[in-house]
CSV table of C-alpha atoms in Angstrom, one decimal:
chain,number,residue,atom,x,y,z
R,1389,ARG,CA,6.7,-59.5,28.2
R,1390,PRO,CA,7.7,-60.1,24.7
R,1391,HIS,CA,7.6,-63.3,22.8
R,1392,CYS,CA,9.5,-64.1,19.7
R,1393,CYS,CA,8.0,-66.1,16.7
R,1394,PHE,CA,8.7,-67.6,13.7
R,1395,LEU,CA,6.5,-67.2,10.1
R,1396,SER,CA,5.7,-69.0,7.1
R,1397,PHE,CA,4.6,-67.0,3.9
R,1398,LEU,CA,1.8,-67.3,1.5
R,1399,ASP,CA,2.9,-65.4,-2.0
R,1400,ALA,CA,4.7,-62.5,0.7
R,1401,ILE,CA,7.8,-60.7,-0.3
R,1402,PRO,CA,10.1,-59.6,3.0
R,1403,SER,CA,12.6,-57.8,2.8
R,1404,ALA,CA,14.9,-56.3,5.0
R,1405,ASP,CA,12.6,-53.8,7.0
R,1406,GLN,CA,9.3,-55.1,5.1
R,1407,ILE,CA,7.2,-57.1,4.6
R,1408,ARG,CA,4.9,-56.8,1.4
R,1409,ILE,CA,1.7,-59.4,2.0
R,1410,THR,CA,0.1,-57.6,-1.6
R,1411,THR,CA,1.8,-55.9,-3.8
R,1412,SER,CA,-0.1,-53.1,-5.6
R,1413,LEU,CA,-1.3,-55.5,-8.9
R,1414,LYS,CA,-5.2,-56.8,-9.0
R,1415,SER,CA,-6.7,-59.6,-7.7
R,1416,GLN,CA,-3.5,-60.4,-5.4
R,1417,ARG,CA,-3.3,-62.6,-2.0
R,1418,GLY,CA,-1.3,-62.8,0.4
R,1419,SER,CA,-0.6,-64.0,4.4
R,1420,VAL,CA,1.7,-64.5,6.9
R,1421,TRP,CA,1.4,-67.2,9.9
R,1422,THR,CA,3.4,-68.1,13.2
R,1423,LYS,CA,4.9,-71.4,13.0
R,1424,THR,CA,4.6,-72.5,16.4
R,1425,LYS,CA,1.2,-71.4,18.3
R,1426,SER,CA,1.3,-69.4,21.2
R,1427,ILE,CA,0.7,-70.9,24.9
R,1428,PHE,CA,-0.8,-67.7,26.6
R,1429,GLU,CA,-4.2,-66.9,28.1
R,1430,TYR,CA,-3.9,-63.0,27.8
R,1431,TRP,CA,-1.4,-61.4,25.2
R,1432,GLU,CA,-1.3,-58.2,22.9
R,1433,VAL,CA,-0.3,-57.4,19.9
R,1434,GLU,CA,0.9,-54.7,17.9
R,1435,VAL,CA,1.1,-54.6,14.4
R,1436,THR,CA,2.6,-51.7,12.4
R,1437,PHE,CA,1.6,-51.6,8.9
R,1438,ARG,CA,0.8,-49.4,6.0
R,1439,VAL,CA,-1.0,-49.1,3.1
R,1440,THR,CA,-1.0,-47.7,-0.1
R,1441,GLY,CA,-2.3,-46.3,-3.7
R,1442,ARG,CA,-2.3,-44.2,-6.4
R,1443,GLY,CA,-6.4,-44.6,-5.7
R,1444,ARG,CA,-9.0,-42.0,-4.4
R,1445,ILE,CA,-9.7,-45.6,-3.0
R,1446,GLY,CA,-8.7,-49.1,-2.8
R,1447,ALA,CA,-9.4,-52.7,-2.2
R,1448,ASP,CA,-9.5,-54.9,-1.0
R,1449,GLY,CA,-8.1,-54.5,3.3
R,1450,LEU,CA,-6.0,-56.1,5.2
R,1451,ALA,CA,-7.3,-58.8,8.1
R,1452,ILE,CA,-5.4,-59.5,11.1
R,1453,TRP,CA,-5.2,-63.3,13.0
R,1454,PHE,CA,-5.7,-65.8,16.0
R,1455,THR,CA,-7.3,-69.1,14.8
R,1456,GLU,CA,-6.7,-72.5,16.9
R,1457,GLU,CA,-5.3,-73.4,12.8
R,1458,GLN,CA,-2.7,-72.1,10.5
R,1459,GLY,CA,-4.5,-69.9,7.8
R,1460,LEU,CA,-4.7,-70.5,4.8
R,1461,GLU,CA,-5.4,-68.5,1.2
R,1462,GLY,CA,-8.9,-68.4,0.9
R,1463,PRO,CA,-11.1,-65.7,0.1
R,1464,VAL,CA,-11.4,-62.7,3.7
R,1465,PHE,CA,-8.7,-60.9,2.9
R,1466,GLY,CA,-6.3,-62.8,1.0
R,1467,ALA,CA,-6.8,-65.6,4.2
R,1468,ALA,CA,-9.7,-69.0,4.3
R,1469,ASP,CA,-13.3,-69.4,4.9
R,1470,LYS,CA,-14.5,-70.9,8.4
R,1471,TRP,CA,-12.3,-70.0,11.4
R,1472,ASN,CA,-11.9,-70.5,14.7
R,1473,GLY,CA,-11.3,-68.1,16.3
R,1474,VAL,CA,-11.5,-64.2,15.5
R,1475,GLY,CA,-9.9,-61.7,12.1
R,1476,ILE,CA,-9.7,-57.9,12.4
R,1477,PHE,CA,-10.2,-57.1,9.3
R,1478,PHE,CA,-9.0,-54.0,8.0
R,1479,ASP,CA,-11.2,-52.8,5.1
R,1480,SER,CA,-11.0,-50.7,2.1
R,1481,PHE,CA,-13.3,-51.2,-0.4
R,1482,ASP,CA,-17.3,-49.5,0.5
R,1483,ASN,CA,-19.0,-53.4,-1.1
R,1484,ASP,CA,-22.6,-52.5,0.3
R,1485,GLY,CA,-22.1,-48.6,-1.0
R,1486,LYS,CA,-23.0,-46.8,2.7
R,1487,LYS,CA,-19.8,-45.6,2.6
R,1488,ASN,CA,-18.8,-46.2,6.3
R,1489,ASN,CA,-15.4,-47.3,4.1
R,1490,PRO,CA,-12.8,-47.5,4.9
R,1491,GLY,CA,-13.5,-49.0,8.3
R,1492,VAL,CA,-12.2,-51.9,11.5
R,1493,ILE,CA,-13.9,-54.7,12.3
R,1494,VAL,CA,-14.4,-57.4,14.6
R,1495,VAL,CA,-15.3,-60.9,13.7
R,1496,GLY,CA,-15.9,-63.8,15.7
R,1497,ASN,CA,-15.8,-67.4,14.4
R,1498,ASN,CA,-16.9,-70.7,15.5
R,1499,GLY,CA,-15.1,-72.3,12.5
R,1500,LYS,CA,-18.4,-72.6,11.2
R,1501,LEU,CA,-19.6,-69.5,9.7
R,1502,LEU,CA,-19.4,-67.6,6.2
R,1503,TYR,CA,-17.6,-64.3,5.9
R,1504,ASP,CA,-20.1,-61.6,4.7
R,1505,HIS,CA,-18.0,-60.0,1.7
R,1506,GLN,CA,-20.9,-58.5,0.2
R,1507,ASN,CA,-21.9,-56.4,3.7
R,1508,ASP,CA,-18.2,-55.8,4.6
R,1509,GLY,CA,-19.1,-57.8,7.3
R,1510,SER,CA,-22.2,-55.5,9.5
R,1511,THR,CA,-23.8,-58.6,9.7
R,1512,GLN,CA,-20.9,-61.0,12.0
R,1513,ALA,CA,-19.4,-57.6,12.9
R,1514,LEU,CA,-19.4,-57.8,17.2
R,1515,ALA,CA,-17.8,-54.8,17.3
R,1516,SER,CA,-16.2,-51.9,14.2
R,1517,CYS,CA,-14.7,-48.4,14.0
R,1518,GLN,CA,-14.1,-46.0,11.2
R,1519,ARG,CA,-11.1,-45.7,9.7
R,1520,ASP,CA,-8.7,-44.1,7.0
R,1521,PHE,CA,-6.0,-45.9,8.0
R,1522,ARG,CA,-4.3,-44.8,3.7
R,1523,ASN,CA,-2.4,-43.0,2.1
R,1524,LYS,CA,-0.7,-42.1,5.3
R,1525,PRO,CA,2.5,-39.9,6.2
R,1526,TYR,CA,4.0,-42.2,8.7
R,1527,PRO,CA,2.8,-45.7,9.4
R,1528,VAL,CA,-0.3,-46.4,10.6
R,1529,ARG,CA,-0.1,-48.9,14.2
R,1530,VAL,CA,-2.8,-51.1,15.8
R,1531,LYS,CA,-2.9,-52.0,19.9
R,1532,ILE,CA,-4.9,-55.3,20.0
R,1533,THR,CA,-5.6,-56.6,23.3
R,1534,TYR,CA,-7.3,-59.7,24.3
R,1535,TYR,CA,-7.6,-59.8,28.9
R,1536,GLN,CA,-10.1,-61.9,30.8
R,1537,LYS,CA,-11.9,-62.3,27.8
R,1538,THR,CA,-12.1,-58.7,26.7
R,1539,LEU,CA,-10.7,-57.6,23.0
R,1540,THR,CA,-10.1,-53.8,22.9
R,1541,VAL,CA,-8.2,-52.2,19.7
R,1542,LEU,CA,-6.5,-49.5,19.3
R,1543,ILE,CA,-5.4,-47.2,16.5
R,1544,ASN,CA,-3.4,-44.6,15.5
R,1545,ASN,CA,-4.3,-42.8,12.7
R,1546,GLY,CA,-0.5,-42.7,11.3
R,1547,PHE,CA,-1.2,-38.3,10.7
R,1548,THR,CA,1.1,-38.0,13.9
R,1549,PRO,CA,5.2,-39.1,14.4
R,1550,ASP,CA,4.1,-40.4,18.1
R,1551,LYS,CA,4.3,-43.9,18.9
R,1552,GLU,CA,1.5,-43.7,21.6
R,1553,ASP,CA,-0.9,-41.5,20.1
R,1554,TYR,CA,-3.5,-44.5,19.9
R,1555,GLU,CA,-7.1,-43.7,20.4
R,1556,PHE,CA,-9.7,-46.4,21.4
R,1557,CYS,CA,-11.4,-48.4,18.1
R,1558,ALA,CA,-13.6,-50.8,19.2
R,1559,LYS,CA,-14.2,-53.1,22.7
R,1560,VAL,CA,-15.2,-56.3,22.1
R,1561,GLU,CA,-16.9,-58.3,25.4
R,1562,ASP,CA,-17.0,-62.0,27.1
R,1563,MET,CA,-15.1,-63.4,24.2
R,1564,VAL,CA,-14.2,-66.4,24.8
R,1565,LEU,CA,-10.6,-67.5,22.4
R,1566,PRO,CA,-9.1,-70.3,22.2
R,1567,SER,CA,-7.1,-71.3,24.5
R,1568,GLN,CA,-3.7,-71.9,22.1
R,1569,GLY,CA,-3.2,-70.4,18.6
R,1570,TYR,CA,-1.7,-69.3,15.5
R,1571,PHE,CA,-1.2,-65.6,14.9
R,1572,GLY,CA,-0.7,-63.8,11.5
R,1573,ILE,CA,-1.6,-61.1,9.3
R,1574,SER,CA,-3.0,-61.0,5.4
R,1575,ALA,CA,-4.2,-59.7,2.7
R,1576,ALA,CA,-6.1,-58.9,-0.6
R,1577,THR,CA,-6.7,-56.8,-4.0
R,1578,GLY,CA,-9.4,-56.9,-6.2
R,1579,GLY,CA,-10.4,-54.6,-9.5
R,1580,LEU,CA,-8.4,-51.9,-7.0
R,1581,ALA,CA,-5.0,-52.5,-6.3
R,1582,ASP,CA,-3.1,-51.2,-2.9
R,1583,ASP,CA,0.6,-52.0,-2.0
R,1584,HIS,CA,-0.2,-53.9,2.0
R,1585,ASP,CA,3.0,-53.5,4.2
R,1586,VAL,CA,3.8,-55.0,7.1
R,1587,LEU,CA,6.7,-53.3,9.3
R,1588,SER,CA,6.4,-54.8,12.2
R,1589,PHE,CA,4.3,-57.4,13.8
R,1590,LEU,CA,5.0,-57.5,18.0
R,1591,THR,CA,3.6,-60.2,20.4
R,1592,PHE,CA,3.7,-59.9,24.6
R,1593,GLN,CA,1.7,-61.9,27.1
R,1594,LEU,CA,0.0,-60.7,29.7
R,1595,THR,CA,-1.0,-61.7,33.6
R,1596,GLU,CA,-3.2,-61.1,36.0
R,1597,PRO,CA,-1.5,-58.6,39.3
R,1598,GLY,CA,0.0,-61.0,41.4
R,1599,LYS,CA,0.4,-63.6,39.5
R,1600,GLU,CA,4.0,-65.6,39.1
R,1601,VAL,CA,5.3,-64.4,35.0
R,1602,PRO,CA,6.0,-69.0,33.7
R,1603,ILE,CA,9.5,-69.1,33.0
R,1604,PRO,CA,10.4,-68.9,28.9
R,1605,ASP,CA,11.0,-71.3,27.0
R,1606,ALA,CA,14.5,-72.4,26.3
R,1607,GLU,CA,16.6,-71.5,24.1
R,1608,ILE,CA,16.0,-73.2,20.5
R,1609,PRO,CA,17.6,-76.7,19.2
R,1610,GLN,CA,20.5,-76.5,17.8
R,1611,LYS,CA,19.0,-78.0,14.3
R,1612,ASP,CA,15.4,-75.5,14.9
R,1613,LYS,CA,18.3,-72.8,14.1
R,1614,GLU,CA,20.5,-74.2,12.1
R,1615,LYS,CA,16.4,-75.1,10.1
R,1616,TYR,CA,15.5,-71.3,10.0
R,1617,GLN,CA,19.0,-69.5,8.8
R,1618,GLU,CA,18.7,-71.9,5.5
R,1619,GLU,CA,15.4,-71.0,5.0
R,1620,PHE,CA,16.0,-67.3,5.9
R,1621,GLU,CA,19.8,-66.9,3.5
R,1622,HIS,CA,16.9,-68.7,0.7
R,1623,PHE,CA,14.8,-65.7,0.8
R,1624,GLN,CA,17.7,-63.4,0.9
R,1625,GLN,CA,19.2,-64.8,-2.4
R,1626,GLU,CA,15.8,-65.1,-4.2
R,1627,LEU,CA,15.4,-61.1,-3.1
R,1628,ASP,CA,19.2,-60.5,-4.2
R,1629,LYS,CA,18.4,-62.3,-8.0
R,1630,LYS,CA,15.0,-60.3,-8.9
R,1631,LYS,CA,16.6,-57.2,-8.1
R,1632,GLU,CA,19.5,-58.3,-10.4
R,1633,GLU,CA,17.3,-59.2,-12.9
R,1634,PHE,CA,15.7,-55.9,-12.5
R,1635,GLN,CA,19.5,-54.2,-12.7
R,1636,LYS,CA,19.8,-56.2,-16.0
R,1637,ASP,CA,16.4,-55.3,-17.4
R,1638,HIS,CA,16.0,-51.8,-16.0
R,1639,PRO,CA,20.0,-50.2,-16.7
R,1640,ASP,CA,18.6,-46.7,-17.5
R,1641,VAL,CA,17.4,-46.5,-13.6
R,1642,GLN,CA,20.5,-47.7,-11.8
R,1643,GLY,CA,21.5,-44.8,-10.4
R,1644,GLN,CA,18.6,-43.4,-9.7
R,1645,PRO,CA,17.9,-44.5,-6.1
R,1646,ALA,CA,21.8,-42.1,-5.2
R,1647,ASP,CA,18.6,-38.8,-6.3
R,1648,ASP,CA,17.2,-40.1,-2.7
R,1649,LEU,CA,20.3,-39.1,-0.5
R,1650,PHE,CA,18.2,-35.2,-1.2
R,1651,GLU,CA,14.7,-33.7,-1.4
R,1652,THR,CA,12.9,-31.7,-3.6
R,1653,VAL,CA,11.5,-27.9,-3.0
R,1654,SER,CA,8.4,-29.4,-3.6
R,1655,ASP,CA,9.7,-32.6,-1.2
R,1656,ARG,CA,10.6,-30.4,1.4
R,1657,GLU,CA,7.2,-28.3,1.9
R,1658,LEU,CA,4.9,-30.7,1.6
R,1659,ARG,CA,7.3,-32.3,5.1
R,1660,GLN,CA,6.9,-28.8,6.5
R,1661,ILE,CA,3.1,-29.1,6.3
R,1662,PHE,CA,3.3,-32.9,7.5
R,1663,GLU,CA,5.4,-31.4,10.4
R,1664,GLY,CA,3.2,-28.3,11.2
R,1665,GLN,CA,-0.1,-30.0,10.8
R,1666,ASN,CA,1.1,-33.0,13.5
R,1667,ARG,CA,1.8,-30.3,16.0
R,1668,ILE,CA,-1.5,-28.0,15.1
R,1669,HIS,CA,-2.9,-32.3,15.4
R,1670,LEU,CA,-0.7,-32.4,18.8
R,1671,GLU,CA,-2.2,-29.6,20.6
R,1672,ILE,CA,-5.8,-29.3,19.7
R,1673,LYS,CA,-5.8,-32.5,21.5
R,1674,GLN,CA,-4.1,-31.9,24.5
R,1675,LEU,CA,-6.3,-28.0,24.5
R,1676,ASN,CA,-9.6,-30.9,24.2
R,1677,ARG,CA,-8.6,-32.7,27.0
R,1678,GLN,CA,-8.2,-29.2,29.1
R,1679,LEU,CA,-11.1,-28.6,27.9
R,1680,ASP,CA,-12.5,-31.9,29.2
R,1681,MET,CA,-10.5,-30.4,32.8
R,1682,ILE,CA,-11.9,-27.4,33.4
R,1683,LEU,CA,-15.7,-28.4,32.4
R,1684,ASP,CA,-15.9,-31.3,34.4
R,1685,GLU,CA,-14.0,-28.5,37.7
R,1686,GLN,CA,-17.5,-25.8,36.2
R,1687,ARG,CA,-20.3,-28.4,36.8
R,1688,ARG,CA,-18.2,-29.8,40.1
R,1689,TYR,CA,-18.6,-26.1,41.2
R,1690,VAL,CA,-22.0,-25.1,39.4
R,1691,SER,CA,-22.9,-28.0,42.7
R,1692,ALA,CA,-21.3,-27.1,44.7
R,1693,VAL,CA,-22.1,-23.0,45.7
R,1694,THR,CA,-25.6,-24.3,44.7
R,1695,ASP,CA,-26.0,-26.1,47.8
R,1696,GLU,CA,-23.6,-23.7,50.0
R,1697,ILE,CA,-26.2,-20.7,49.3
R,1698,ALA,CA,-28.9,-22.9,49.4
R,1699,LYS,CA,-28.2,-23.7,52.6
R,1700,ARG,CA,-27.6,-20.2,53.7
R,1701,GLY,CA,-30.6,-18.4,51.6
R,1702,ALA,CA,-32.7,-21.7,54.3
R,1703,GLY,CA,-31.0,-20.4,57.4
R,1704,PHE,CA,-32.5,-15.7,57.4
R,1705,PRO,CA,-36.0,-16.0,56.6
R,1706,GLY,CA,-37.5,-13.2,55.3
R,1707,GLN,CA,-36.5,-11.2,53.2
R,1708,GLN,CA,-32.6,-12.3,53.6
R,1709,GLY,CA,-34.1,-15.4,51.8
R,1710,GLN,CA,-35.1,-13.1,49.4
R,1711,VAL,CA,-32.0,-12.1,48.4
R,1712,SER,CA,-30.8,-16.1,48.7
R,1713,GLN,CA,-32.4,-17.3,46.1
R,1714,GLN,CA,-31.5,-14.2,43.5
R,1715,GLU,CA,-28.3,-15.0,44.5
R,1716,ILE,CA,-28.3,-18.5,43.4
R,1717,GLU,CA,-30.2,-17.7,40.1
R,1718,THR,CA,-27.6,-15.5,39.1
R,1719,VAL,CA,-24.8,-18.0,39.6
R,1720,VAL,CA,-26.8,-20.7,38.1
R,1721,LYS,CA,-27.1,-18.7,35.2
R,1722,THR,CA,-23.5,-17.7,34.6
R,1723,GLN,CA,-21.9,-21.0,35.2
R,1724,GLU,CA,-24.9,-22.5,32.4
R,1725,GLU,CA,-23.4,-19.5,30.4
R,1726,VAL,CA,-19.9,-21.1,30.7
R,1727,ILE,CA,-20.1,-23.9,30.1
R,1728,ARG,CA,-22.1,-23.5,27.5
R,1729,GLN,CA,-18.7,-21.8,25.9
R,1730,VAL,CA,-16.8,-24.8,27.1
R,1731,ASN,CA,-19.2,-26.9,25.0
R,1732,GLU,CA,-18.7,-23.9,21.7
R,1733,ILE,CA,-15.0,-24.0,22.4
R,1734,ARG,CA,-15.1,-28.1,21.8
R,1735,ASN,CA,-17.6,-28.1,19.1
R,1736,SER,CA,-15.1,-25.8,17.0
R,1737,MET,CA,-12.1,-27.7,18.4
R,1738,ALA,CA,-13.8,-31.3,16.7
R,1739,ASP,CA,-14.4,-30.1,13.8
R,1740,THR,CA,-11.1,-28.2,13.0
R,1741,LEU,CA,-9.5,-31.3,14.6
R,1742,ARG,CA,-11.7,-33.8,11.5
R,1743,LEU,CA,-11.0,-31.2,9.0
R,1744,ILE,CA,-6.8,-31.7,9.4
R,1745,SER,CA,-7.0,-35.0,9.6
R,1746,GLY,CA,-9.9,-35.5,6.9
R,1747,ALA,CA,-7.6,-33.4,4.8
R,1748,GLN,CA,-6.8,-34.3,0.8
R,1749,HIS,CA,-4.6,-31.7,0.4
R,1750,PRO,CA,-3.2,-30.2,3.2
R,1751,GLY,CA,-0.5,-28.0,2.3
R,1752,SER,CA,-3.7,-25.2,0.7
R,1753,ALA,CA,-3.7,-21.3,1.6
R,1754,ALA,CA,-7.8,-22.1,2.4
R,1755,GLY,CA,-6.7,-24.5,4.8
R,1756,VAL,CA,-3.9,-22.2,6.4
R,1757,TYR,CA,-6.4,-19.0,7.1
R,1758,GLU,CA,-9.4,-21.6,8.6
R,1759,THR,CA,-6.8,-22.6,10.8
R,1760,THR,CA,-5.5,-19.5,11.8
R,1761,GLN,CA,-9.2,-18.5,11.9
R,1762,HIS,CA,-10.6,-21.1,14.4
R,1763,PHE,CA,-7.3,-21.2,16.5
R,1764,ASN,CA,-8.2,-17.4,17.1
R,1765,ASP,CA,-11.4,-17.7,17.7
R,1766,ILE,CA,-10.5,-20.1,21.0
R,1767,LYS,CA,-8.3,-17.5,21.8
R,1768,GLU,CA,-11.2,-14.7,22.0
R,1769,HIS,CA,-13.8,-17.4,23.7
R,1770,LEU,CA,-10.9,-18.9,26.6
R,1771,HIS,CA,-10.9,-14.5,27.3
R,1772,VAL,CA,-13.9,-15.1,27.9
R,1773,VAL,CA,-14.2,-17.7,30.4
R,1774,LYS,CA,-11.1,-16.5,32.4
R,1775,ARG,CA,-13.5,-13.3,32.7
R,1776,ASP,CA,-16.1,-15.0,33.4
R,1777,ILE,CA,-14.2,-17.4,36.3
R,1778,GLU,CA,-12.8,-15.1,37.3
R,1779,HIS,CA,-15.7,-12.7,38.5
R,1780,LEU,CA,-17.6,-15.4,39.9
R,1781,VAL,CA,-15.3,-16.0,41.9
R,1782,GLN,CA,-14.6,-12.2,43.6
R,1783,ARG,CA,-18.6,-12.4,44.0
R,1784,ASN,CA,-18.5,-15.3,46.1
R,1785,MET,CA,-15.7,-14.6,48.4
R,1786,PRO,CA,-15.9,-13.6,51.6
R,1787,SER,CA,-15.6,-9.9,52.1
R,1788,SER,CA,-13.0,-9.7,54.1
R,1789,GLU,CA,-11.4,-12.6,51.6
R,1790,LYS,CA,-11.6,-9.9,48.5
R,1791,SER,CA,-8.2,-8.8,46.6
R,1792,LYS,CA,-8.1,-4.6,47.2
R,1793,CYS,CA,-8.0,-3.0,43.4
R,1794,PRO,CA,-4.7,-1.2,42.2
R,1795,ASP,CA,-5.2,2.5,42.7
R,1796,LEU,CA,-5.4,3.8,39.3
R,1797,PRO,CA,-1.7,5.2,37.9
R,1798,PRO,CA,-2.9,9.6,37.0
R,1799,PHE,CA,-4.9,9.6,34.2
R,1800,PRO,CA,-3.1,11.0,30.8
R,1801,SER,CA,-3.5,14.6,29.1
R,1802,CYS,CA,-5.4,14.3,27.0
R,1803,LEU,CA,-4.3,14.5,23.0
R,1804,SER,CA,-3.2,17.3,20.5
R,1805,THR,CA,-4.9,17.7,17.0
R,1806,VAL,CA,-1.6,17.8,15.8
R,1807,HIS,CA,-0.7,13.7,17.2
R,1808,PHE,CA,-3.9,12.2,16.5
R,1809,PHE,CA,-3.6,13.5,12.2
R,1810,ILE,CA,0.0,11.8,12.5
R,1811,PHE,CA,-1.5,9.0,13.6
R,1812,VAL,CA,-4.7,8.4,11.0
R,1813,ALA,CA,-2.3,9.9,8.0
R,1814,VAL,CA,0.1,5.8,9.3
R,1815,GLN,CA,-3.3,4.4,9.9
R,1816,THR,CA,-4.0,5.4,6.8
R,1817,VAL,CA,-0.7,4.7,4.6
R,1818,LEU,CA,-0.7,1.0,6.6
R,1819,PHE,CA,-4.7,0.5,5.3
R,1820,ILE,CA,-3.6,0.9,1.8
R,1821,GLY,CA,-0.9,-1.2,1.5
R,1822,TYR,CA,-2.1,-3.7,3.0
R,1823,ILE,CA,-4.6,-2.8,0.0
R,1824,MET,CA,-2.3,-3.1,-2.3
R,1825,TYR,CA,-0.6,-6.1,-0.8
R,1826,ARG,CA,-3.7,-8.0,-1.3
């Protein structure tokens, strides 16, 4: 069940739809922490955030925390060092020069260790994965689960609008965390700077199957409600005051927000390109799953057919056994060829998916051409796989069950000379027109 919590802000800027942990200015720090401790034995958090900046690389990064005590400002992505709990770090800058950033790093601490920032925590990381979470068309989503001493991190890379399109990132087993603690999120900038915005932070309690769910806490006391409402109104007044000051200092930009209601031609083209690539991304992932299923089926089929033919060959001596051995070799070779082709298709799709995910300029004509070529290759490979499978199935079917081919229609008369020359002339005109078009 979701758990609602009230937040305290340290140098963060709240607004109606998000919290800006740090702005894209040098040497900034900010954090947000829960005001009350979580009493969940097992839990899951879903965090939605954006990390955006004008530079090709950014710094420093963002961190999601679960610690025994509420964090303070410090050098570890905006929070204090020596925490008792776990931190999941989204590190943007490559401090150690190993070209493994941006990356996601899971670091545990018993309250006595100093974070090895210069080596990007590589000496202390319990698990990690390399993911680019900066400047994505959609918000990045992270799901962190702690259940039965196992911490799992899943990430949605922000390329698709599908909220459930998570990919496995990291897993830590036999991890003991405090039974109660505070959740938090912090960020920091250095010589380079990004905007770190948090759009949502949801906390869920996990219970074992068959175990009774604890009764939710009673309503918040009226005194606390008034206190939280007063704090919210104070933040809102400060925000309105800053807006008024900005409008007074910049009267020439007061009418510009209305222009955001309309998109330019270039904005529309970029949006269509992103939508098209999102569809390609989802289709390739679906095709990859289907090919995995085909590959498993082929392996099982090879094993079953080999065992069956071996049994038949063992029951007939002499010449019968020799024929069965030849059949076994033929079937095995055919299946190995099918498996090889399926592996080639998987490798081709993996390359295509990597190119799409890492493309900085997805609207280029070369990228569209390469994507089209990949799909043509995939289509040809699938036709070959289908033909080989049908041929193999027909060969191994009993003679009484083999399907009969339909009778061929009457063969048409030969092509006349006049029709042939007309066909050649049309093809020539089309070819010349294509060359001129290119």
